[in-house]
Short mmCIF file of C-alpha atoms (C1' of nucleotides) in Angstrom, two decimals:
data_model
loop_
_atom_site.label_atom_id
_atom_site.label_comp_id
_atom_site.label_asym_id
_atom_site.label_seq_id
_atom_site.Cartn_x
_atom_site.Cartn_y
_atom_site.Cartn_z
CA MET A 8 0.00 0.00 0.00
CA SER A 9 0.97 3.63 -0.35
CA ARG A 10 3.16 5.13 2.28
CA ALA A 11 1.48 7.03 5.10
CA TYR A 12 4.25 9.57 5.65
CA LYS A 13 5.42 11.62 2.65
CA PRO A 14 7.40 14.42 4.26
CA ASP A 15 8.61 16.22 1.16
CA GLU A 16 5.17 16.08 -0.40
CA THR A 17 3.69 17.50 2.79
CA ARG A 18 6.29 20.23 2.81
CA ARG A 19 5.46 20.94 -0.80
CA GLN A 20 1.73 21.20 -0.07
CA ILE A 21 2.37 23.67 2.72
CA LEU A 22 4.60 25.75 0.50
CA GLU A 23 2.11 25.88 -2.33
CA ALA A 24 -0.81 26.72 -0.08
CA ALA A 25 1.23 29.40 1.66
CA TYR A 26 2.28 30.80 -1.70
CA GLY A 27 -1.34 31.07 -2.78
CA VAL A 28 -2.67 32.62 0.40
CA ILE A 29 0.24 35.04 0.68
CA HIS A 30 -0.24 36.03 -2.95
CA ARG A 31 -3.86 36.84 -2.25
CA HIS A 32 -3.75 38.44 1.18
CA GLY A 33 -0.12 39.33 1.85
CA PHE A 34 2.20 37.77 4.36
CA GLN A 35 0.92 39.42 7.52
CA ALA A 36 -2.73 38.93 6.72
CA ALA A 37 -2.10 35.31 5.82
CA GLY A 38 -3.14 33.23 8.78
CA LEU A 39 -1.49 29.88 9.43
CA THR A 40 -4.95 28.52 10.06
CA ASP A 41 -6.07 29.50 6.57
CA ILE A 42 -3.02 27.94 4.97
CA LEU A 43 -3.39 24.72 6.92
CA ALA A 44 -7.12 24.48 6.29
CA LEU A 45 -6.34 24.67 2.59
CA THR A 46 -4.07 21.66 2.74
CA GLY A 47 -5.55 19.44 5.43
CA VAL A 48 -2.13 19.41 7.05
CA THR A 49 -2.12 20.16 10.75
CA LYS A 50 -0.17 22.73 12.67
CA GLY A 51 2.09 20.09 14.16
CA ALA A 52 3.26 18.97 10.74
CA MET A 53 3.77 22.53 9.64
CA TYR A 54 5.90 23.38 12.66
CA HIS A 55 7.85 20.21 12.07
CA HIS A 56 8.90 21.41 8.63
CA PHE A 57 9.31 25.11 9.44
CA PRO A 58 10.50 26.60 12.72
CA ASN A 59 8.12 29.57 12.51
CA LYS A 60 6.00 31.68 10.18
CA MET A 61 8.91 33.84 9.09
CA ALA A 62 10.89 30.81 7.97
CA LEU A 63 7.88 29.64 5.99
CA GLY A 64 7.72 33.03 4.33
CA TYR A 65 11.40 32.91 3.52
CA ALA A 66 11.00 29.46 1.99
CA VAL A 67 8.11 30.74 -0.12
CA VAL A 68 10.37 33.45 -1.51
CA ASP A 69 13.39 31.21 -1.96
CA GLU A 70 11.53 28.43 -3.67
CA MET A 71 8.12 29.44 -4.99
CA VAL A 72 8.55 33.08 -5.92
CA LYS A 73 11.99 32.42 -7.33
CA ASP A 74 10.57 29.69 -9.55
CA TYR A 75 7.71 31.91 -10.66
CA LEU A 76 10.13 34.62 -11.66
CA GLU A 77 12.41 32.20 -13.43
CA ASP A 78 9.65 30.46 -15.35
CA TRP A 79 7.61 33.44 -16.42
CA TRP A 80 10.05 36.31 -16.71
CA LEU A 81 13.66 35.13 -16.90
CA ALA A 82 13.91 31.87 -18.81
CA PRO A 83 11.92 33.20 -21.80
CA LEU A 84 14.63 35.82 -22.24
CA GLU A 85 17.26 33.23 -22.97
CA VAL A 86 15.78 30.78 -25.43
CA GLU A 87 18.36 28.96 -27.48
CA GLY A 88 19.67 30.68 -30.58
CA ASP A 89 17.85 33.92 -29.95
CA ASP A 90 19.86 37.08 -30.53
CA ASP A 91 17.00 39.59 -30.43
CA PRO A 92 16.27 40.46 -26.79
CA LEU A 93 13.71 43.15 -27.62
CA ALA A 94 11.58 40.60 -29.42
CA ALA A 95 12.11 38.18 -26.56
CA ILE A 96 10.95 40.76 -24.03
CA ALA A 97 7.88 41.59 -26.07
CA ARG A 98 7.17 37.87 -26.40
CA THR A 99 7.56 37.39 -22.66
CA ILE A 100 5.08 40.13 -21.95
CA GLN A 101 2.61 38.71 -24.43
CA ASN A 102 3.09 35.27 -22.97
CA ASN A 103 2.29 36.55 -19.52
CA MET A 104 -0.87 38.27 -20.61
CA THR A 105 -2.33 35.34 -22.50
CA GLY A 106 -0.72 32.20 -21.16
CA ARG A 107 -1.76 32.33 -17.56
CA VAL A 108 -4.94 31.90 -15.59
CA PRO A 109 -7.17 34.85 -16.48
CA ASP A 110 -7.33 37.49 -13.76
CA ILE A 111 -4.32 36.10 -11.94
CA HIS A 112 -2.75 39.50 -12.50
CA LEU A 113 -5.49 41.11 -10.46
CA LEU A 114 -3.71 39.66 -7.43
CA GLY A 115 -0.53 41.49 -8.29
CA CYS A 116 2.98 40.22 -8.83
CA PRO A 117 4.04 37.77 -6.11
CA LEU A 118 7.46 39.37 -5.94
CA ASN A 119 6.29 42.96 -5.94
CA ASN A 120 3.63 42.24 -3.35
CA LEU A 121 6.12 40.85 -0.89
CA ALA A 122 8.67 43.52 -1.69
CA GLN A 123 6.23 46.28 -0.89
CA GLU A 124 4.81 44.74 2.22
CA MET A 125 7.78 43.11 3.89
CA SER A 126 10.95 44.91 2.82
CA PRO A 127 10.64 47.74 5.33
CA ILE A 128 9.54 45.45 8.13
CA ASP A 129 11.92 42.53 7.97
CA GLY A 130 15.53 42.40 6.82
CA GLY A 131 15.39 38.74 5.85
CA PHE A 132 12.57 39.36 3.42
CA ARG A 133 14.21 42.48 2.10
CA GLN A 134 17.46 40.69 1.37
CA ARG A 135 15.77 37.80 -0.43
CA VAL A 136 13.49 40.02 -2.45
CA GLU A 137 16.34 42.28 -3.41
CA GLU A 138 18.36 39.34 -4.63
CA LEU A 139 15.53 38.39 -6.99
CA TYR A 140 15.19 41.96 -8.22
CA ARG A 141 18.92 42.14 -8.87
CA ALA A 142 18.86 38.86 -10.77
CA TRP A 143 16.00 40.13 -12.90
CA ARG A 144 17.75 43.38 -13.75
CA ARG A 145 21.04 41.62 -14.46
CA ARG A 146 19.53 39.02 -16.73
CA LEU A 147 17.64 41.70 -18.63
CA SER A 148 20.71 43.87 -18.88
CA ARG A 149 22.84 41.02 -20.17
CA ALA A 150 20.24 40.07 -22.73
CA LEU A 151 20.19 43.65 -23.97
CA THR A 152 23.99 43.72 -24.14
CA ARG A 153 23.98 40.57 -26.23
CA GLY A 154 21.46 42.29 -28.46
CA GLN A 155 23.83 45.19 -28.86
CA HIS A 156 26.59 42.83 -29.96
CA SER A 157 24.34 41.23 -32.51
CA GLY A 158 23.24 44.63 -33.77
CA LYS A 159 19.62 44.28 -32.70
CA VAL A 160 19.80 46.90 -29.99
CA ASN A 161 20.99 50.48 -30.17
CA ALA A 162 24.63 50.43 -29.09
CA THR A 163 24.38 53.79 -27.31
CA ALA A 164 21.62 52.66 -24.96
CA ASP A 165 22.48 52.14 -21.29
CA THR A 166 21.44 48.56 -20.71
CA ASP A 167 21.35 48.77 -16.90
CA GLU A 168 19.14 51.80 -17.11
CA ALA A 169 16.84 50.13 -19.61
CA ALA A 170 16.64 46.96 -17.51
CA THR A 171 15.63 48.92 -14.43
CA LEU A 172 12.95 50.78 -16.33
CA ILE A 173 11.55 47.60 -17.83
CA VAL A 174 11.27 45.95 -14.43
CA ALA A 175 9.73 49.10 -13.02
CA ALA A 176 7.14 49.28 -15.78
CA ILE A 177 6.11 45.69 -15.18
CA GLN A 178 5.90 46.16 -11.42
CA GLY A 179 3.98 49.39 -11.83
CA ALA A 180 1.61 47.74 -14.26
CA PHE A 181 0.86 45.04 -11.71
CA SER A 182 0.35 47.62 -9.03
CA GLN A 183 -2.19 49.64 -10.95
CA THR A 184 -3.92 46.52 -12.19
CA LYS A 185 -4.36 45.26 -8.67
CA SER A 186 -5.99 48.46 -7.47
CA ALA A 187 -8.13 48.88 -10.53
CA GLN A 188 -9.26 45.26 -10.48
CA SER A 189 -9.18 45.52 -14.23
CA MET A 190 -6.66 44.46 -16.83
CA ALA A 191 -6.93 47.76 -18.67
CA PRO A 192 -3.94 49.45 -16.99
CA PHE A 193 -1.87 46.34 -17.57
CA HIS A 194 -2.59 46.33 -21.28
CA ASP A 195 -2.00 50.07 -21.59
CA CYS A 196 1.25 49.78 -19.76
CA MET A 197 2.56 46.86 -21.77
CA ALA A 198 1.65 48.69 -24.97
CA GLY A 199 3.59 51.70 -23.76
CA LEU A 200 6.50 49.49 -22.81
CA ASN A 201 6.50 47.96 -26.27
CA ARG A 202 6.70 51.43 -27.74
CA TYR A 203 9.66 52.13 -25.49
CA LEU A 204 11.34 48.94 -26.65
CA MET A 205 10.94 50.05 -30.28
CA GLY A 206 12.89 53.12 -29.34
CA LEU A 207 15.82 50.94 -28.34
CA ARG A 208 16.26 49.68 -31.87
CA PRO A 209 19.42 50.82 -33.68
CA MET B 30 -4.86 81.71 28.25
CA SER B 31 -4.62 79.17 25.47
CA ARG B 32 -7.47 76.74 25.12
CA ALA B 33 -7.09 73.28 26.59
CA TYR B 34 -9.14 71.44 23.98
CA LYS B 35 -8.14 71.86 20.33
CA PRO B 36 -10.00 69.07 18.60
CA ASP B 37 -9.01 69.74 15.01
CA GLU B 38 -5.38 70.12 15.96
CA THR B 39 -5.55 66.84 17.87
CA ARG B 40 -7.13 65.19 14.90
CA ARG B 41 -4.42 66.62 12.71
CA GLN B 42 -1.68 65.28 14.99
CA ILE B 43 -3.17 61.81 14.90
CA LEU B 44 -3.45 61.91 11.13
CA GLU B 45 0.14 63.02 10.65
CA ALA B 46 1.54 60.47 13.07
CA ALA B 47 -0.55 57.74 11.47
CA TYR B 48 0.62 58.82 8.04
CA GLY B 49 4.25 58.55 9.13
CA VAL B 50 3.96 55.21 10.88
CA ILE B 51 1.89 53.70 8.09
CA HIS B 52 4.39 54.97 5.53
CA ARG B 53 7.18 53.23 7.39
CA HIS B 54 5.58 49.98 8.48
CA GLY B 55 2.43 49.58 6.43
CA PHE B 56 -1.14 49.76 7.67
CA GLN B 57 -1.45 46.37 9.29
CA ALA B 58 1.90 46.51 11.05
CA ALA B 59 1.17 50.00 12.30
CA GLY B 60 0.08 49.70 15.91
CA LEU B 61 -2.30 52.24 17.37
CA THR B 62 -0.05 52.30 20.41
CA ASP B 63 2.92 53.39 18.29
CA ILE B 64 0.92 56.12 16.61
CA LEU B 65 -0.44 57.42 19.90
CA ALA B 66 2.93 57.28 21.63
CA LEU B 67 4.28 59.47 18.85
CA THR B 68 1.70 62.16 19.50
CA GLY B 69 1.08 62.03 23.24
CA VAL B 70 -2.60 61.76 22.42
CA THR B 71 -4.41 58.99 24.25
CA LYS B 72 -6.52 56.20 22.89
CA GLY B 73 -9.71 57.82 24.14
CA ALA B 74 -9.09 60.93 22.08
CA MET B 75 -8.23 58.89 19.05
CA TYR B 76 -11.41 56.82 19.26
CA HIS B 77 -13.35 60.00 19.69
CA HIS B 78 -12.14 61.32 16.34
CA PHE B 79 -12.16 58.02 14.46
CA PRO B 80 -14.59 55.14 14.95
CA ASN B 81 -11.92 52.49 14.34
CA LYS B 82 -8.53 51.82 12.80
CA MET B 83 -9.94 51.33 9.31
CA ALA B 84 -11.58 54.75 9.37
CA LEU B 85 -8.28 56.24 10.45
CA GLY B 86 -6.60 54.54 7.51
CA TYR B 87 -9.25 55.83 5.13
CA ALA B 88 -8.77 59.35 6.46
CA VAL B 89 -5.03 59.05 5.94
CA VAL B 90 -5.62 58.18 2.29
CA ASP B 91 -8.32 60.77 1.75
CA GLU B 92 -6.41 63.62 3.33
CA MET B 93 -2.70 62.95 3.74
CA VAL B 94 -1.87 60.72 0.79
CA LYS B 95 -4.09 62.74 -1.50
CA ASP B 96 -2.28 65.92 -0.50
CA TYR B 97 1.10 64.29 -0.96
CA LEU B 98 0.17 63.21 -4.47
CA GLU B 99 -1.26 66.60 -5.32
CA ASP B 100 1.69 68.57 -4.01
CA TRP B 101 4.53 66.46 -5.35
CA TRP B 102 3.23 64.86 -8.51
CA LEU B 103 0.11 66.59 -9.84
CA ALA B 104 0.28 70.32 -9.22
CA PRO B 105 3.77 70.64 -10.77
CA LEU B 106 2.29 69.38 -14.02
CA GLU B 107 0.02 72.37 -14.33
CA VAL B 108 2.06 75.44 -13.62
CA GLU B 109 0.67 78.59 -15.18
CA GLY B 110 1.58 79.32 -18.77
CA ASP B 111 3.35 76.03 -19.33
CA ASP B 112 2.58 74.30 -22.60
CA ASP B 113 5.36 71.70 -22.52
CA PRO B 114 4.23 68.74 -20.41
CA LEU B 115 7.30 66.63 -21.15
CA ALA B 116 9.52 69.28 -19.63
CA ALA B 117 7.09 69.60 -16.73
CA ILE B 118 7.22 65.86 -16.08
CA ALA B 119 11.01 65.82 -16.20
CA ARG B 120 11.04 68.79 -13.85
CA THR B 121 8.64 67.05 -11.47
CA ILE B 122 10.86 63.99 -11.34
CA GLN B 123 13.94 66.10 -10.72
CA ASN B 124 12.08 68.02 -8.06
CA ASN B 125 11.17 64.83 -6.27
CA MET B 126 14.70 63.52 -6.29
CA THR B 127 16.33 66.66 -4.96
CA GLY B 128 13.68 68.65 -3.14
CA ARG B 129 12.66 66.22 -0.46
CA VAL B 130 14.17 64.77 2.67
CA PRO B 131 17.05 62.56 1.58
CA ASP B 132 16.26 58.86 1.77
CA ILE B 133 12.52 59.45 2.11
CA HIS B 134 12.18 57.38 -1.05
CA LEU B 135 13.68 54.40 0.71
CA LEU B 136 10.34 54.10 2.46
CA GLY B 137 8.52 53.77 -0.82
CA CYS B 138 5.67 55.79 -2.26
CA PRO B 139 2.88 56.29 0.30
CA LEU B 140 0.27 55.61 -2.35
CA ASN B 141 1.92 52.56 -3.85
CA ASN B 142 2.63 51.08 -0.44
CA LEU B 143 -1.00 51.20 0.56
CA ALA B 144 -2.17 50.08 -2.84
CA GLN B 145 -0.05 46.97 -2.69
CA GLU B 146 -0.82 46.07 0.86
CA MET B 147 -4.47 46.94 1.27
CA SER B 148 -6.18 46.78 -2.13
CA PRO B 149 -6.71 43.02 -2.12
CA ILE B 150 -7.72 42.93 1.53
CA ASP B 151 -10.17 45.79 1.89
CA GLY B 152 -12.56 47.27 -0.62
CA GLY B 153 -12.64 50.68 1.01
CA PHE B 154 -8.91 51.07 0.65
CA ARG B 155 -8.95 49.74 -2.87
CA GLN B 156 -11.60 52.20 -3.96
CA ARG B 157 -9.82 55.19 -2.45
CA VAL B 158 -6.43 54.21 -3.80
CA GLU B 159 -7.85 53.54 -7.23
CA GLU B 160 -9.43 56.97 -7.29
CA LEU B 161 -6.04 58.56 -6.70
CA TYR B 162 -4.42 56.42 -9.37
CA ARG B 163 -7.12 57.38 -11.84
CA ALA B 164 -6.71 61.07 -11.04
CA TRP B 165 -2.97 60.76 -11.58
CA ARG B 166 -3.34 59.07 -14.95
CA ARG B 167 -6.02 61.51 -16.06
CA ARG B 168 -4.07 64.60 -15.12
CA LEU B 169 -0.99 63.23 -16.88
CA SER B 170 -2.97 62.26 -19.92
CA ARG B 171 -4.61 65.67 -20.17
CA ALA B 172 -1.28 67.42 -19.80
CA LEU B 173 0.10 65.34 -22.64
CA THR B 174 -2.93 66.10 -24.78
CA ARG B 175 -2.44 69.82 -24.19
CA GLY B 176 1.16 69.29 -25.24
CA GLN B 177 -0.03 67.70 -28.45
CA HIS B 178 -2.19 70.73 -29.19
CA SER B 179 0.71 73.07 -28.60
CA GLY B 180 2.94 70.94 -30.80
CA LYS B 181 5.32 69.89 -28.03
CA VAL B 182 4.24 66.25 -28.01
CA ASN B 183 4.05 63.79 -30.87
CA ALA B 184 0.46 63.89 -32.09
CA THR B 185 0.36 60.17 -32.85
CA ALA B 186 1.18 59.13 -29.29
CA ASP B 187 -1.57 57.53 -27.20
CA THR B 188 -1.71 59.81 -24.18
CA ASP B 189 -3.60 57.38 -21.95
CA GLU B 190 -1.08 54.69 -22.69
CA ALA B 191 1.83 57.04 -22.02
CA ALA B 192 0.28 58.25 -18.77
CA THR B 193 -0.15 54.70 -17.50
CA LEU B 194 3.44 53.84 -18.34
CA ILE B 195 4.78 56.95 -16.63
CA VAL B 196 2.88 56.20 -13.45
CA ALA B 197 4.02 52.59 -13.62
CA ALA B 198 7.65 53.56 -14.05
CA ILE B 199 7.50 55.83 -11.02
CA GLN B 200 5.77 53.21 -8.89
CA GLY B 201 8.19 50.53 -10.02
CA ALA B 202 11.13 52.81 -9.28
CA PHE B 203 9.88 53.29 -5.74
CA SER B 204 9.37 49.58 -5.34
CA GLN B 205 12.88 48.63 -6.36
CA THR B 206 14.36 51.49 -4.36
CA LYS B 207 12.62 50.31 -1.24
CA SER B 208 13.93 46.78 -1.54
CA ALA B 209 17.42 47.84 -2.52
CA GLN B 210 17.61 50.45 0.24
CA SER B 211 19.58 52.45 -2.25
CA MET B 212 18.67 55.31 -4.54
CA ALA B 213 20.51 53.73 -7.46
CA PRO B 214 17.48 52.01 -9.02
CA PHE B 215 15.47 55.20 -8.63
CA HIS B 216 18.02 57.23 -10.52
CA ASP B 217 18.43 54.61 -13.23
CA CYS B 218 14.71 54.38 -13.64
CA MET B 219 14.13 58.10 -13.85
CA ALA B 220 16.93 58.39 -16.40
CA GLY B 221 15.27 55.68 -18.47
CA LEU B 222 11.94 57.43 -18.11
CA ASN B 223 13.46 60.66 -19.33
CA ARG B 224 14.76 58.83 -22.38
CA TYR B 225 11.26 57.53 -22.99
CA LEU B 226 9.87 61.04 -22.71
CA MET B 227 12.33 62.25 -25.34
CA GLY B 228 10.82 59.65 -27.64
CA LEU B 229 7.44 61.34 -27.28
CA ARG B 230 8.71 64.52 -28.93
CA PRO B 231 7.26 65.29 -32.37
"C1'" DG C 29 -24.74 80.48 35.30
"C1'" DT C 30 -26.03 76.03 34.47
"C1'" DA C 31 -27.15 72.16 31.65
"C1'" DA C 32 -25.74 69.72 27.73
"C1'" DA C 33 -22.61 68.30 24.51
"C1'" DT C 34 -17.93 67.86 23.20
"C1'" DT C 35 -13.25 66.49 24.14
"C1'" DC C 36 -10.05 63.76 26.24
"C1'" DA C 37 -8.06 60.19 29.88
"C1'" DT C 38 -7.70 55.51 32.17
"C1'" DA C 39 -8.55 51.04 32.83
"C1'" DC C 40 -10.29 47.09 31.32
"C1'" DT C 41 -12.01 43.37 28.09
"C1'" DC C 42 -11.74 40.21 24.45
"C1'" DC C 43 -10.13 37.57 20.96
"C1'" DC C 44 -7.21 36.22 17.45
"C1'" DC C 45 -3.10 33.98 16.15
"C1'" DG C 46 1.56 32.59 16.45
"C1'" DG C 47 3.85 29.48 19.13
"C1'" DT C 48 4.47 25.27 22.41
"C1'" DA C 49 3.94 20.93 24.91
"C1'" DT C 50 2.94 16.46 24.61
"C1'" DG C 51 1.59 12.34 22.73
"C1'" DT C 52 0.89 8.95 18.85
"C1'" DC C 53 2.04 6.73 14.75
"C1'" DC C 54 5.06 5.18 11.20
"C1'" DC C 55 9.38 3.89 9.12
"C1'" DG C 56 14.16 2.45 8.88
"C1'" DC C 57 17.90 -0.17 10.92
"C1'" DG C 58 20.21 -3.41 13.58
"C1'" DC D 14 11.43 -7.78 16.08
"C1'" DG D 15 11.96 -3.94 18.79
"C1'" DC D 16 13.76 0.37 19.32
"C1'" DG D 17 14.97 4.95 18.21
"C1'" DG D 18 14.11 8.85 15.59
"C1'" DG D 19 11.47 11.20 12.19
"C1'" DA D 20 6.57 12.60 10.80
"C1'" DC D 21 2.35 14.08 12.16
"C1'" DA D 22 -1.91 15.14 15.46
"C1'" DT D 23 -4.29 17.58 19.40
"C1'" DA D 24 -4.80 20.57 22.93
"C1'" DC D 25 -3.36 24.33 25.18
"C1'" DC D 26 -0.86 28.80 26.31
"C1'" DG D 27 0.30 33.67 26.32
"C1'" DG D 28 0.85 38.11 24.39
"C1'" DG D 29 -0.40 41.81 21.88
"C1'" DG D 30 -3.42 44.75 19.77
"C1'" DA D 31 -8.04 46.47 18.57
"C1'" DG D 32 -11.92 47.96 20.69
"C1'" DT D 33 -15.02 49.49 24.96
"C1'" DA D 34 -16.79 51.35 29.33
"C1'" DT D 35 -16.72 54.81 32.22
"C1'" DG D 36 -15.68 59.08 33.98
"C1'" DA D 37 -13.43 63.68 34.32
"C1'" DA D 38 -12.46 68.05 32.27
"C1'" DT D 39 -13.76 71.59 29.16
"C1'" DT D 40 -16.35 74.17 25.94
"C1'" DT D 41 -20.72 75.64 24.13
"C1'" DA D 42 -25.53 76.85 24.22
"C1'" DC D 43 -29.43 78.93 26.10
#
DNA sequence: GTAAATTCATACTCCCCGGTATGTCCCGCG
DNA sequence: CGCGGGACATACCGGGGAGTATGAATTTAC
C-alpha cells in the first residue's frame, strides 16, 4: 500500500498553499490557520517542517517566488539561438498576458507584493526580495547587451538603465492593475512598454 | 490663556503620526499604540475622532496621501503658462529627487505602499487608492494632450497609454528602491523614463 | 450660570493567532 | 522484532493589539 508519511510532499503542499494565500492576502494577513485548512495538514506537521512563520515566508520566496520569476520572466529571455532580446521581451510580456490563468494579475505580482509589504519590516525578506530583483535586472541587462553585440539593440543605450525601467514598468503595471481590479492598466502599460522597446532599436 | 481642547489640531496630529507610521511599516503593522505614543494623544481621544482603525486609515488616504500626491506629482504638471508637459514631467521627477528629505524614497511611495498592501484585503482602501491612481493618470494624460495641441508632443502618441506607463515607471522605481535600500534604481529608472519622454517629442 | 454636549483620559475586556507541549504513529535499521 | 528517531496530530498557552466602558475636564448653548 501507499506510504502514510510523505514528508517532502507534505512540505510541498504547505509551501504551495502558503504561496497562494500570501499572494492573495499578503504575508501578515495570511493566517497559518487558513493555509493549513487549505491543505488538510495540521499545525504540528507545519511546525515540524518550518521553525516559525517567518521561515515559511522565507522558503516561499526562496523556492516558490523564485521559480515563478524564473519560469515566467527570466527563462523566456534566454531561449536557445535567440539574438533579439527586444523581441524576446515583447514575447515574454505577451506570454504573460495570455498564457496564464485569467485574472491572476489582479492579485498582483508575487514578488512585488512581498517587496512592498515586507521589505521595510523585515531584513530577511528584504534581502531575499532584493536578490531576486537584482537577478531580474542583471539578466535583462545582459540580454540587452547581447542584443547590442548582434546589432539588434541600439549600441548607445544604457542597458542597466533600460533593464531597471523595464522591471519598473512591469511592477507598476501590476500595481495599478491590482488596485483597478481591471486588466486595462496592464494592457495600456505593456503597450507603452513595447513602444519604449521600439525606441531601443538601432 | 490658550485653550485646553483643540479638537481639530488633535485630529491633525493623529493623522500626521498615522501617516508617518503607516508609511514606514504599512497599515497592518502600524500599531495604534505606536501612533499614539508618537503624539502624546491617548486612545480615548483617538477613538473620539475616528470610529476604528480602518476609518483612520481611510482618512489618511483621503487627506494625507491625497495631498502628498497633489503637491509632489500633480500640481507641478500644471504650472501657469506652461505648454510643454514633457519638460514639466522631467522637472517634477527632478524636483522629487532633490527637493525632499534625503532617503525618504527608501520608504517607498505612500500611495503605492497602501495600494499593494491593502487593495486586495479591503474594498474601502482599494476604492480610495484607485481613485487617486485614476486622477494621476487623467491629469498626466490631459497634460500630454495639451502638449499635443501646442505641438510639443508627438500627435500620434496615445496619451492614456503614455500616462499609464509613466505612473508605472515611477511606482516601479519606488518599489525597487525600497527593496534595494539604495537610490541607485530610482536614478536609473528616472533616467530611463526621461529617455522615454524624449521619444514622445514630435 | 447652568445644563448639555464635546473632548479627552484611564482602565479594562476580548479575541485572534503565532507558538508550544505532549503524545501517537510510522518507518528504517540493527 | 523492537527500538529509536522522524513525521504528524491535538490541545493548550500567552501576548499583543483592537476595541469598549466609564468618567473627568472643558467648551458651548441657552
